């Protein structure tokens, strides 16, 4: 008899590696890792001050999903470095596990009939959200850290909504499948029971265990070997990614990180650079001493300061890292400049009632030209408009003549080449329409 070799045929998928236990082990690994990635992702979103307008408020319709948002703290000063390093590094590390898990159940994607009961039909629909949502959040995340903003609209919004869809479907999936997965994993250790790996003793096995090959091909590896292969892939990614959170020789191990290994040069400015001055069109002409002025806007009107005016104000030092949403970070750098709260004072705000601030770069276009900081960030004595780093004037690429640096904040809020600072209430409390 001729084989019917359509993917929907039970004999089409022949790898003997597929099986309930294999799938379950991968699923449990994801179940440990994904909640950590999700939680650090929610923190990352909160760290953006997403409910400050006009710049950061890109998800005004986030509704209940944004209900957990809280003012991002400034302590400990390495907070975002840790949470975002974990978010990106662990996310990348889980990719082989996710792909192997999907591979292990792919025959079920083609199963006919798609479902025998209404409950199964509904579950299969939720798998669309699970698989689609999972692939979507991982793909958008990886594209973002590669600086490829291929998706239309805001990355934050897409990744944020995608994550909620994915996690909601995941919660349902876990509720439905966890007991069977735990049984499948225990089975190997305990006394043999029925068809061991086949899932044949499970009620509803025709659905749940359908990834076992009916007519397995000759094995080229054992299931244990396949798990080692997946684990080794994860370790390889971990080992070639984690280094981007560290300075010194470790950074050179971050082979796969787009910004992880680029040599930023030696000297006081010799640490990671995201965008260079040239790449965003900031020229030496417009940052020259005779030309550049900082505009401070507040109740006192507009105050214009030259770089030497700023240098004549009380100078303070703070040791703070740059920690990018892409997951890379630097160790603490020694920044020196004027306190943001002192500038709020110059703009006419009384000491003790420091407001939010909207910072604009002299860079004319691009996503990072404006950023909003919350009052608690402005008030922190370590939050500076830095003029120097590591004992020398800022280099052009690190934001000369002046840049913002705030403890524990995502790198993108540390605006470079600052031209204007508006000190006023930016949060929803006064917003009216929300
Ligand atoms: N004007 C301006 N400021 C900016 C950026 C930018 O592109 N333009 N990039 C931001 C991002 S995403 C990061 S991570 C930090 C990087 O600072 P560094 O290049 O000094 O390390 O600067 C932030 N400030
Ligand atoms: Mo960044």
Short mmCIF file of C-alpha atoms and ligand atoms in Angstrom, two decimals:
data_model
loop_
_atom_site.label_atom_id
_atom_site.label_comp_id
_atom_site.label_asym_id
_atom_site.label_seq_id
_atom_site.Cartn_x
_atom_site.Cartn_y
_atom_site.Cartn_z
CA UNK A 1 0.00 0.00 0.00
CA UNK A 2 1.22 3.47 -0.88
CA UNK A 3 1.95 5.80 2.02
CA UNK A 4 -0.16 8.89 2.28
CA UNK A 5 2.60 11.35 3.14
CA UNK A 6 0.65 14.48 3.91
CA UNK A 7 1.59 16.25 7.16
CA UNK A 8 -1.85 15.36 8.42
CA UNK A 9 -1.05 11.68 8.01
CA UNK A 10 -0.10 9.91 11.24
CA UNK A 11 2.85 8.34 9.46
CA UNK A 12 4.28 11.58 8.08
CA UNK A 13 6.12 12.62 11.25
CA UNK A 14 8.66 9.93 11.98
CA UNK A 15 11.22 11.29 14.44
CA UNK A 16 11.39 8.89 17.41
CA UNK A 17 12.55 11.81 19.56
CA UNK A 18 9.06 13.31 19.74
CA UNK A 19 7.06 12.20 22.72
CA UNK A 20 5.04 13.37 25.65
CA UNK A 21 7.93 13.25 28.08
CA UNK A 22 10.28 15.13 25.76
CA UNK A 23 7.67 17.83 25.21
CA UNK A 24 6.89 17.96 28.93
CA UNK A 25 10.52 18.46 29.98
CA UNK A 26 10.93 21.34 27.53
CA UNK A 27 7.59 22.77 28.64
CA UNK A 28 8.62 22.71 32.29
CA UNK A 29 11.91 24.44 31.46
CA UNK A 30 9.93 27.19 29.72
CA UNK A 31 7.56 27.34 32.65
CA UNK A 32 10.49 28.23 34.91
CA UNK A 33 12.03 30.75 32.52
CA UNK A 34 9.12 32.55 30.89
CA UNK A 35 7.59 33.97 34.10
CA UNK A 36 10.96 35.58 34.86
CA UNK A 37 11.15 37.06 31.35
CA UNK A 38 7.55 38.26 31.66
CA UNK A 39 8.05 39.83 35.08
CA UNK A 40 11.26 41.61 34.09
CA UNK A 41 9.49 42.72 30.90
CA UNK A 42 6.68 44.30 32.92
CA UNK A 43 9.32 46.03 35.03
CA UNK A 44 11.07 47.22 31.90
CA UNK A 45 7.81 48.75 30.68
CA UNK A 46 7.24 50.48 34.02
CA UNK A 47 10.80 51.83 33.87
CA UNK A 48 9.88 53.80 30.74
CA UNK A 49 7.46 56.05 32.62
CA UNK A 50 4.87 54.95 30.06
CA UNK A 51 2.14 57.13 31.52
CA UNK A 52 4.02 60.39 31.22
CA UNK A 53 2.84 62.48 28.30
CA UNK A 54 3.49 63.63 25.67
CA UNK A 55 6.41 61.42 24.72
CA UNK A 56 6.24 58.17 26.60
CA UNK A 57 2.53 57.68 26.59
CA UNK A 58 2.37 55.36 23.61
CA UNK A 59 -0.21 53.00 25.09
CA UNK A 60 -2.97 55.28 26.34
CA UNK A 61 -5.43 52.42 25.87
CA UNK A 62 -3.49 49.98 28.02
CA UNK A 63 -6.28 50.11 30.57
CA UNK A 64 -6.19 47.28 33.09
CA UNK A 65 -2.99 45.91 31.60
CA UNK A 66 -1.22 49.01 32.85
CA UNK A 67 -2.85 48.76 36.25
CA UNK A 68 0.34 47.52 37.84
CA UNK A 69 2.42 50.54 36.77
CA UNK A 70 4.29 52.35 39.52
CA UNK A 71 6.81 55.18 39.68
CA UNK A 72 10.13 53.56 38.78
CA UNK A 73 12.54 54.01 41.71
CA UNK A 74 16.08 55.38 41.54
CA UNK A 75 17.45 52.76 43.95
CA UNK A 76 19.40 50.58 43.71
CA UNK A 77 21.19 52.50 40.97
CA UNK A 78 21.88 49.27 39.03
CA UNK A 79 18.23 48.17 39.11
CA UNK A 80 17.49 48.44 35.37
CA UNK A 81 20.90 47.04 34.53
CA UNK A 82 19.87 43.89 36.40
CA UNK A 83 16.24 43.58 35.35
CA UNK A 84 16.85 44.30 31.67
CA UNK A 85 20.03 42.22 31.55
CA UNK A 86 18.02 39.27 32.89
CA UNK A 87 15.08 39.98 30.57
CA UNK A 88 17.14 39.99 27.37
CA UNK A 89 19.75 37.40 28.31
CA UNK A 90 17.23 34.88 29.60
CA UNK A 91 14.90 35.55 26.68
CA UNK A 92 17.69 34.76 24.23
CA UNK A 93 18.72 31.69 26.21
CA UNK A 94 15.20 30.28 26.04
CA UNK A 95 15.01 30.47 22.23
CA UNK A 96 16.35 26.94 21.57
CA UNK A 97 14.00 25.52 24.22
CA UNK A 98 11.03 27.33 22.69
CA UNK A 99 11.89 26.16 19.18
CA UNK A 100 12.46 22.57 20.32
CA UNK A 101 9.17 22.60 22.21
CA UNK A 102 7.32 23.81 19.12
CA UNK A 103 9.15 21.26 16.96
CA UNK A 104 8.17 18.49 19.34
CA UNK A 105 4.45 19.15 18.95
CA UNK A 106 4.36 20.14 15.30
CA UNK A 107 2.51 16.98 14.20
CA UNK A 108 -0.41 18.12 16.30
CA UNK A 109 -0.67 21.30 14.30
CA UNK A 110 -1.73 19.15 11.34
CA UNK A 111 -3.91 16.66 13.21
CA UNK A 112 -7.25 15.83 11.56
CA UNK A 113 -9.91 16.15 12.70
CA UNK A 114 -8.61 19.27 14.47
CA UNK A 115 -10.59 18.46 17.59
CA UNK A 116 -13.09 15.90 18.72
CA UNK A 117 -14.82 17.91 21.41
CA UNK A 118 -15.84 21.53 21.81
CA UNK A 119 -13.43 21.86 24.74
CA UNK A 120 -10.57 20.63 22.56
CA UNK A 121 -11.62 23.00 19.78
CA UNK A 122 -11.49 25.93 22.19
CA UNK A 123 -8.14 24.79 23.51
CA UNK A 124 -6.76 24.58 19.99
CA UNK A 125 -7.92 28.12 19.33
CA UNK A 126 -6.06 29.25 22.44
CA UNK A 127 -2.97 27.51 21.06
CA UNK A 128 -3.06 29.99 18.19
CA UNK A 129 -2.61 32.77 20.72
CA UNK A 130 0.02 30.74 22.55
CA UNK A 131 2.19 29.83 19.57
CA UNK A 132 1.53 33.03 17.64
CA UNK A 133 1.97 35.22 20.69
CA UNK A 134 5.13 33.38 21.75
CA UNK A 135 6.76 33.64 18.34
CA UNK A 136 5.68 37.27 18.12
CA UNK A 137 7.16 38.43 21.42
CA UNK A 138 10.40 36.56 20.90
CA UNK A 139 10.72 37.83 17.32
CA UNK A 140 9.94 41.47 18.17
CA UNK A 141 12.30 41.31 21.16
CA UNK A 142 15.17 39.92 19.13
CA UNK A 143 14.60 42.38 16.30
CA UNK A 144 14.59 45.24 18.78
CA UNK A 145 17.93 44.31 20.32
CA UNK A 146 19.36 44.06 16.80
CA UNK A 147 18.14 47.64 16.26
CA UNK A 148 15.90 46.48 13.44
CA UNK A 149 12.58 48.14 14.03
CA UNK A 150 10.88 46.28 11.23
CA UNK A 151 7.44 46.30 12.76
CA UNK A 152 5.04 49.15 12.15
CA UNK A 153 4.17 51.27 15.14
CA UNK A 154 5.76 51.35 18.54
CA UNK A 155 7.88 48.42 19.62
CA UNK A 156 6.85 48.94 23.24
CA UNK A 157 3.19 48.78 22.42
CA UNK A 158 3.48 45.68 20.21
CA UNK A 159 5.77 43.81 22.57
CA UNK A 160 3.64 44.78 25.59
CA UNK A 161 0.29 43.70 24.11
CA UNK A 162 1.88 40.62 22.53
CA UNK A 163 3.28 39.60 25.90
CA UNK A 164 -0.14 39.79 27.56
CA UNK A 165 -1.78 37.71 24.82
CA UNK A 166 1.02 35.16 25.06
CA UNK A 167 0.94 34.96 28.85
CA UNK A 168 -2.86 34.71 29.04
CA UNK A 169 -2.80 31.80 26.58
CA UNK A 170 0.12 30.30 28.47
CA UNK A 171 -1.77 30.42 31.76
CA UNK A 172 -4.66 28.50 30.19
CA UNK A 173 -2.27 26.02 28.59
CA UNK A 174 -0.51 25.41 31.91
CA UNK A 175 -3.80 24.94 33.71
CA UNK A 176 -4.86 22.33 31.15
CA UNK A 177 -1.56 20.54 30.58
CA UNK A 178 0.58 20.84 33.71
CA UNK A 179 -0.82 17.74 35.49
CA UNK A 180 -0.20 15.53 32.44
CA UNK A 181 3.25 17.07 31.92
CA UNK A 182 4.24 16.39 35.52
CA UNK A 183 2.96 12.81 35.22
CA UNK A 184 4.95 12.32 32.04
CA UNK A 185 8.12 13.61 33.63
CA UNK A 186 7.74 11.50 36.76
CA UNK A 187 7.00 8.37 34.79
CA UNK A 188 10.62 7.75 33.82
CA UNK A 189 11.80 7.80 37.43
CA UNK A 190 9.00 5.72 38.92
CA UNK A 191 7.90 2.19 38.21
CA UNK A 192 7.18 1.58 34.56
CA UNK A 193 3.56 2.08 33.78
CA UNK A 194 1.93 0.90 30.57
CA UNK A 195 3.58 2.26 27.46
CA UNK A 196 6.17 4.34 29.34
CA UNK A 197 6.72 7.35 27.09
CA UNK A 198 3.88 6.81 24.72
CA UNK A 199 1.20 8.52 26.74
CA UNK A 200 -0.99 5.54 25.94
CA UNK A 201 -2.21 5.31 29.52
CA UNK A 202 -3.42 8.91 29.49
CA UNK A 203 -7.09 9.49 29.06
CA UNK A 204 -7.46 11.58 25.92
CA UNK A 205 -4.07 10.35 24.78
CA UNK A 206 -5.11 10.53 21.17
CA UNK A 207 -4.95 14.30 21.55
CA UNK A 208 -2.42 14.80 24.30
CA UNK A 209 0.14 12.22 23.21
CA UNK A 210 -0.33 12.52 19.50
CA UNK A 211 3.24 13.72 18.93
CA UNK A 212 4.66 10.23 19.36
CA UNK A 213 5.57 8.84 15.94
CA UNK A 214 3.31 5.95 14.94
CA UNK A 215 5.90 4.52 12.61
CA UNK A 216 9.18 5.88 14.02
CA UNK A 217 12.24 6.14 11.81
CA UNK A 218 15.53 4.69 13.00
CA UNK A 219 16.86 6.97 15.75
CA UNK A 220 19.85 9.19 14.98
CA UNK A 221 19.98 10.35 18.58
CA UNK A 222 18.33 9.42 21.85
CA UNK A 223 15.77 11.68 23.51
CA UNK A 224 18.39 12.38 26.15
CA UNK A 225 20.84 13.34 23.41
CA UNK A 226 18.27 15.66 21.87
CA UNK A 227 17.70 17.36 25.23
CA UNK A 228 21.45 17.84 25.64
CA UNK A 229 21.55 19.34 22.18
CA UNK A 230 18.86 21.88 23.09
CA UNK A 231 20.55 22.61 26.41
CA UNK A 232 23.91 23.09 24.72
CA UNK A 233 22.28 25.51 22.27
CA UNK A 234 20.89 27.51 25.19
CA UNK A 235 24.24 27.51 26.96
CA UNK A 236 25.97 28.67 23.80
CA UNK A 237 23.56 31.59 23.48
CA UNK A 238 23.91 32.40 27.18
CA UNK A 239 27.70 32.33 26.91
CA UNK A 240 27.74 34.57 23.85
CA UNK A 241 25.20 37.06 25.22
CA UNK A 242 25.73 37.53 28.96
CA UNK A 243 29.06 39.35 28.48
CA UNK A 244 27.31 42.46 27.18
CA UNK A 245 26.26 43.27 30.73
CA UNK A 246 29.87 43.59 31.82
CA UNK A 247 32.91 45.69 31.01
CA UNK A 248 36.43 44.41 30.52
CA UNK A 249 37.37 41.11 28.91
CA UNK A 250 33.91 39.61 29.50
CA UNK A 251 32.36 41.96 26.95
CA UNK A 252 34.52 40.39 24.26
CA UNK A 253 32.64 37.09 24.84
CA UNK A 254 29.36 38.69 23.72
CA UNK A 255 29.83 37.54 20.15
CA UNK A 256 26.17 37.65 19.20
CA UNK A 257 25.33 41.00 20.75
CA UNK A 258 25.23 43.80 18.18
CA UNK A 259 26.46 46.41 20.62
CA UNK A 260 28.18 44.00 22.94
CA UNK A 261 31.60 43.84 21.42
CA UNK A 262 32.07 47.04 19.42
CA UNK A 263 35.29 48.66 20.64
CA UNK A 264 34.32 52.03 22.11
CA UNK A 265 37.98 53.07 22.34
CA UNK A 266 40.15 53.95 25.34
CA UNK A 267 40.17 56.84 27.75
CA UNK A 268 37.44 58.48 29.83
CA UNK A 269 34.80 58.02 27.10
CA UNK A 270 35.87 54.44 26.40
CA UNK A 271 32.60 52.69 27.19
CA UNK A 272 29.68 51.51 25.08
CA UNK A 273 28.02 53.97 22.74
CA UNK A 274 24.53 53.49 21.40
CA UNK A 275 24.20 56.09 18.63
CA UNK A 276 27.21 58.20 17.68
CA UNK A 277 26.86 61.95 17.17
CA UNK A 278 27.60 61.53 13.47
CA UNK A 279 24.95 58.82 13.06
CA UNK A 280 22.20 61.16 14.27
CA UNK A 281 23.55 64.26 12.53
CA UNK A 282 24.80 66.18 15.57
CA UNK A 283 27.69 68.33 14.32
CA UNK A 284 30.61 70.07 16.09
CA UNK A 285 29.28 73.38 14.73
CA UNK A 286 26.04 73.24 16.70
CA UNK A 287 27.70 72.07 19.91
CA UNK A 288 30.42 74.76 19.82
CA UNK A 289 30.75 76.99 22.90
CA UNK A 290 29.58 80.16 21.10
CA UNK A 291 26.52 78.45 19.61
CA UNK A 292 25.11 75.90 22.05
CA UNK A 293 22.68 77.07 24.73
CA UNK A 294 20.53 75.09 27.13
CA UNK A 295 16.95 76.36 27.43
CA UNK A 296 15.37 75.82 30.87
CA UNK A 297 11.62 76.30 30.82
CA UNK A 298 9.50 76.68 33.96
CA UNK A 299 7.50 79.17 36.01
CA UNK A 300 10.42 81.59 35.68
CA UNK A 301 9.99 81.61 31.90
CA UNK A 302 12.85 80.51 29.68
CA UNK A 303 16.40 80.69 31.00
CA UNK A 304 19.29 80.23 28.55
CA UNK A 305 22.60 78.90 29.78
CA UNK A 306 25.90 78.36 28.01
CA UNK A 307 28.15 75.46 28.91
CA UNK A 308 30.36 77.76 31.00
CA UNK A 309 27.26 79.07 32.82
CA UNK A 310 26.48 75.46 33.70
CA UNK A 311 30.06 74.78 34.73
CA UNK A 312 29.87 77.76 37.11
CA UNK A 313 26.94 76.15 38.99
CA UNK A 314 27.59 73.73 41.89
CA UNK A 315 29.00 70.51 40.39
CA UNK A 316 28.24 67.05 41.76
CA UNK A 317 29.53 63.57 41.02
CA UNK A 318 27.60 60.31 40.66
CA UNK A 319 28.81 56.83 39.71
CA UNK A 320 26.13 55.40 37.44
CA UNK A 321 25.92 52.86 34.60
CA UNK A 322 24.34 53.10 31.16
CA UNK A 323 21.84 50.24 30.85
CA UNK A 324 20.12 49.91 27.49
CA UNK A 325 16.77 48.30 26.73
CA UNK A 326 18.75 46.08 24.36
CA UNK A 327 20.15 44.36 27.44
CA UNK A 328 23.72 45.63 27.33
CA UNK A 329 25.06 47.78 30.10
CA UNK A 330 28.28 49.37 31.31
CA UNK A 331 29.75 49.35 34.77
CA UNK A 332 29.45 52.55 36.82
CA UNK A 333 30.97 55.61 35.14
CA UNK A 334 31.89 58.73 37.10
CA UNK A 335 29.61 61.49 35.84
CA UNK A 336 29.99 65.11 36.92
CA UNK A 337 27.63 67.98 36.34
CA UNK A 338 24.67 69.95 37.63
CA UNK A 339 21.86 68.36 39.64
CA UNK A 340 18.56 68.18 37.77
CA UNK A 341 16.78 69.48 40.85
CA UNK A 342 19.07 72.53 40.91
CA UNK A 343 18.08 73.19 37.28
CA UNK A 344 14.41 72.85 38.28
CA UNK A 345 15.15 75.52 40.86
CA UNK A 346 16.68 77.79 38.23
CA UNK A 347 13.58 77.30 36.11
CA UNK A 348 11.53 78.69 38.97
CA UNK A 349 10.36 75.65 40.95
CA UNK A 350 10.68 75.93 44.69
CA UNK A 351 12.92 73.53 46.53
CA UNK A 352 10.86 70.61 47.80
CA UNK A 353 8.28 70.72 44.99
CA UNK A 354 10.29 69.38 42.08
CA UNK A 355 8.14 68.50 39.03
CA UNK A 356 8.61 66.10 36.11
CA UNK A 357 10.78 67.18 33.20
CA UNK A 358 10.56 66.90 29.43
CA UNK A 359 14.04 66.76 27.92
CA UNK A 360 14.72 67.52 24.25
CA UNK A 361 17.95 66.85 22.41
CA UNK A 362 19.32 69.11 19.71
CA UNK A 363 19.19 66.01 17.51
CA UNK A 364 16.49 66.86 14.97
CA UNK A 365 14.92 63.49 14.30
CA UNK A 366 14.83 59.97 15.64
CA UNK A 367 12.98 58.16 18.38
CA UNK A 368 15.28 59.17 21.22
CA UNK A 369 15.30 62.93 20.83
CA UNK A 370 12.84 63.49 23.66
CA UNK A 371 12.38 61.81 27.02
CA UNK A 372 10.23 62.42 30.08
CA UNK A 373 11.51 61.95 33.61
CA UNK A 374 9.37 61.63 36.69
CA UNK A 375 9.59 63.97 39.67
CA UNK A 376 11.24 61.31 41.87
CA UNK A 377 13.97 60.98 39.24
CA UNK A 378 14.47 64.74 38.99
CA UNK A 379 14.65 65.02 42.77
CA UNK A 380 17.35 62.37 43.27
CA UNK A 381 20.65 64.09 44.15
CA UNK A 382 22.51 61.71 41.80
CA UNK A 383 20.43 62.73 38.77
CA UNK A 384 22.64 65.04 36.76
CA UNK A 385 22.92 67.06 33.63
CA UNK A 386 26.44 65.75 33.14
CA UNK A 387 29.18 67.86 31.57
CA UNK A 388 31.99 65.39 32.26
CA UNK A 389 32.52 61.68 32.52
CA UNK A 390 35.46 59.92 34.17
CA UNK A 391 37.30 63.18 34.75
CA UNK A 392 37.12 64.62 31.23
CA UNK A 393 34.55 66.59 29.23
CA UNK A 394 31.93 64.37 27.60
CA UNK A 395 33.02 63.02 24.25
CA UNK A 396 30.81 63.98 21.28
CA UNK A 397 29.41 60.44 21.14
CA UNK A 398 28.48 60.40 24.83
CA UNK A 399 26.47 63.60 24.51
CA UNK A 400 28.75 66.70 24.56
CA UNK A 401 28.02 69.47 25.57
CA UNK A 402 25.63 68.02 28.18
CA UNK A 403 23.61 64.87 28.77
CA UNK A 404 21.15 63.56 31.33
CA UNK A 405 22.12 60.68 33.61
CA UNK A 406 19.64 59.24 36.12
CA UNK A 407 20.16 56.34 38.56
CA UNK A 408 18.38 53.05 37.73
CA UNK A 409 16.75 54.48 34.59
CA UNK A 410 16.76 52.83 31.15
CA UNK A 411 19.53 54.22 28.94
CA UNK A 412 17.04 55.78 26.56
CA UNK A 413 15.93 58.25 29.25
CA UNK A 414 19.51 59.53 29.53
CA UNK A 415 19.18 62.04 26.71
CA UNK A 416 22.40 63.10 24.98
CA UNK A 417 23.15 66.51 23.38
CA UNK A 418 20.46 68.16 25.53
CA UNK A 419 19.05 71.43 24.17
CA UNK A 420 15.92 72.05 26.23
CA UNK A 421 14.40 71.04 29.57
CA UNK A 422 10.78 71.84 30.45
CA UNK A 423 10.06 71.41 34.14
CA UNK A 424 6.36 70.80 34.67
CA UNK A 425 3.79 68.16 35.62
CA UNK A 426 3.66 65.47 32.90
CA UNK A 427 1.82 62.65 34.66
CA UNK A 428 -1.82 61.72 34.17
CA UNK A 429 -2.88 63.24 37.48
CA UNK A 430 -3.30 66.58 35.72
CA UNK A 431 -3.90 65.14 32.28
CA UNK A 432 -7.68 65.38 32.37
CA UNK A 433 -8.66 63.10 29.50
CA UNK A 434 -7.69 59.82 31.10
N1 LIG B 1 19.74 62.42 21.84
C1 LIG B 1 19.88 61.10 22.05
N2 LIG B 1 20.05 60.65 23.31
C2 LIG B 1 20.18 59.32 23.55
C3 LIG B 1 20.12 58.39 22.49
C4 LIG B 1 19.95 58.90 21.17
O1 LIG B 1 19.93 58.15 20.18
N3 LIG B 1 19.83 60.26 20.98
N4 LIG B 1 20.21 57.05 22.77
C5 LIG B 1 19.77 56.67 24.11
C6 LIG B 1 19.98 55.28 24.40
S1 LIG B 1 18.88 54.17 23.73
C7 LIG B 1 20.98 54.86 25.23
S2 LIG B 1 21.12 53.23 25.66
C8 LIG B 1 21.96 55.81 25.78
C9 LIG B 1 23.36 55.36 25.41
O2 LIG B 1 24.30 56.25 25.92
P1 LIG B 1 25.80 56.13 25.47
O3 LIG B 1 25.83 56.10 23.97
O4 LIG B 1 26.51 57.31 26.05
O5 LIG B 1 26.32 54.85 26.05
O6 LIG B 1 21.76 57.12 25.31
C10 LIG B 1 20.42 57.52 25.18
N5 LIG B 1 20.37 58.91 24.83
MO1 LIG B 2 19.20 52.21 24.75
#
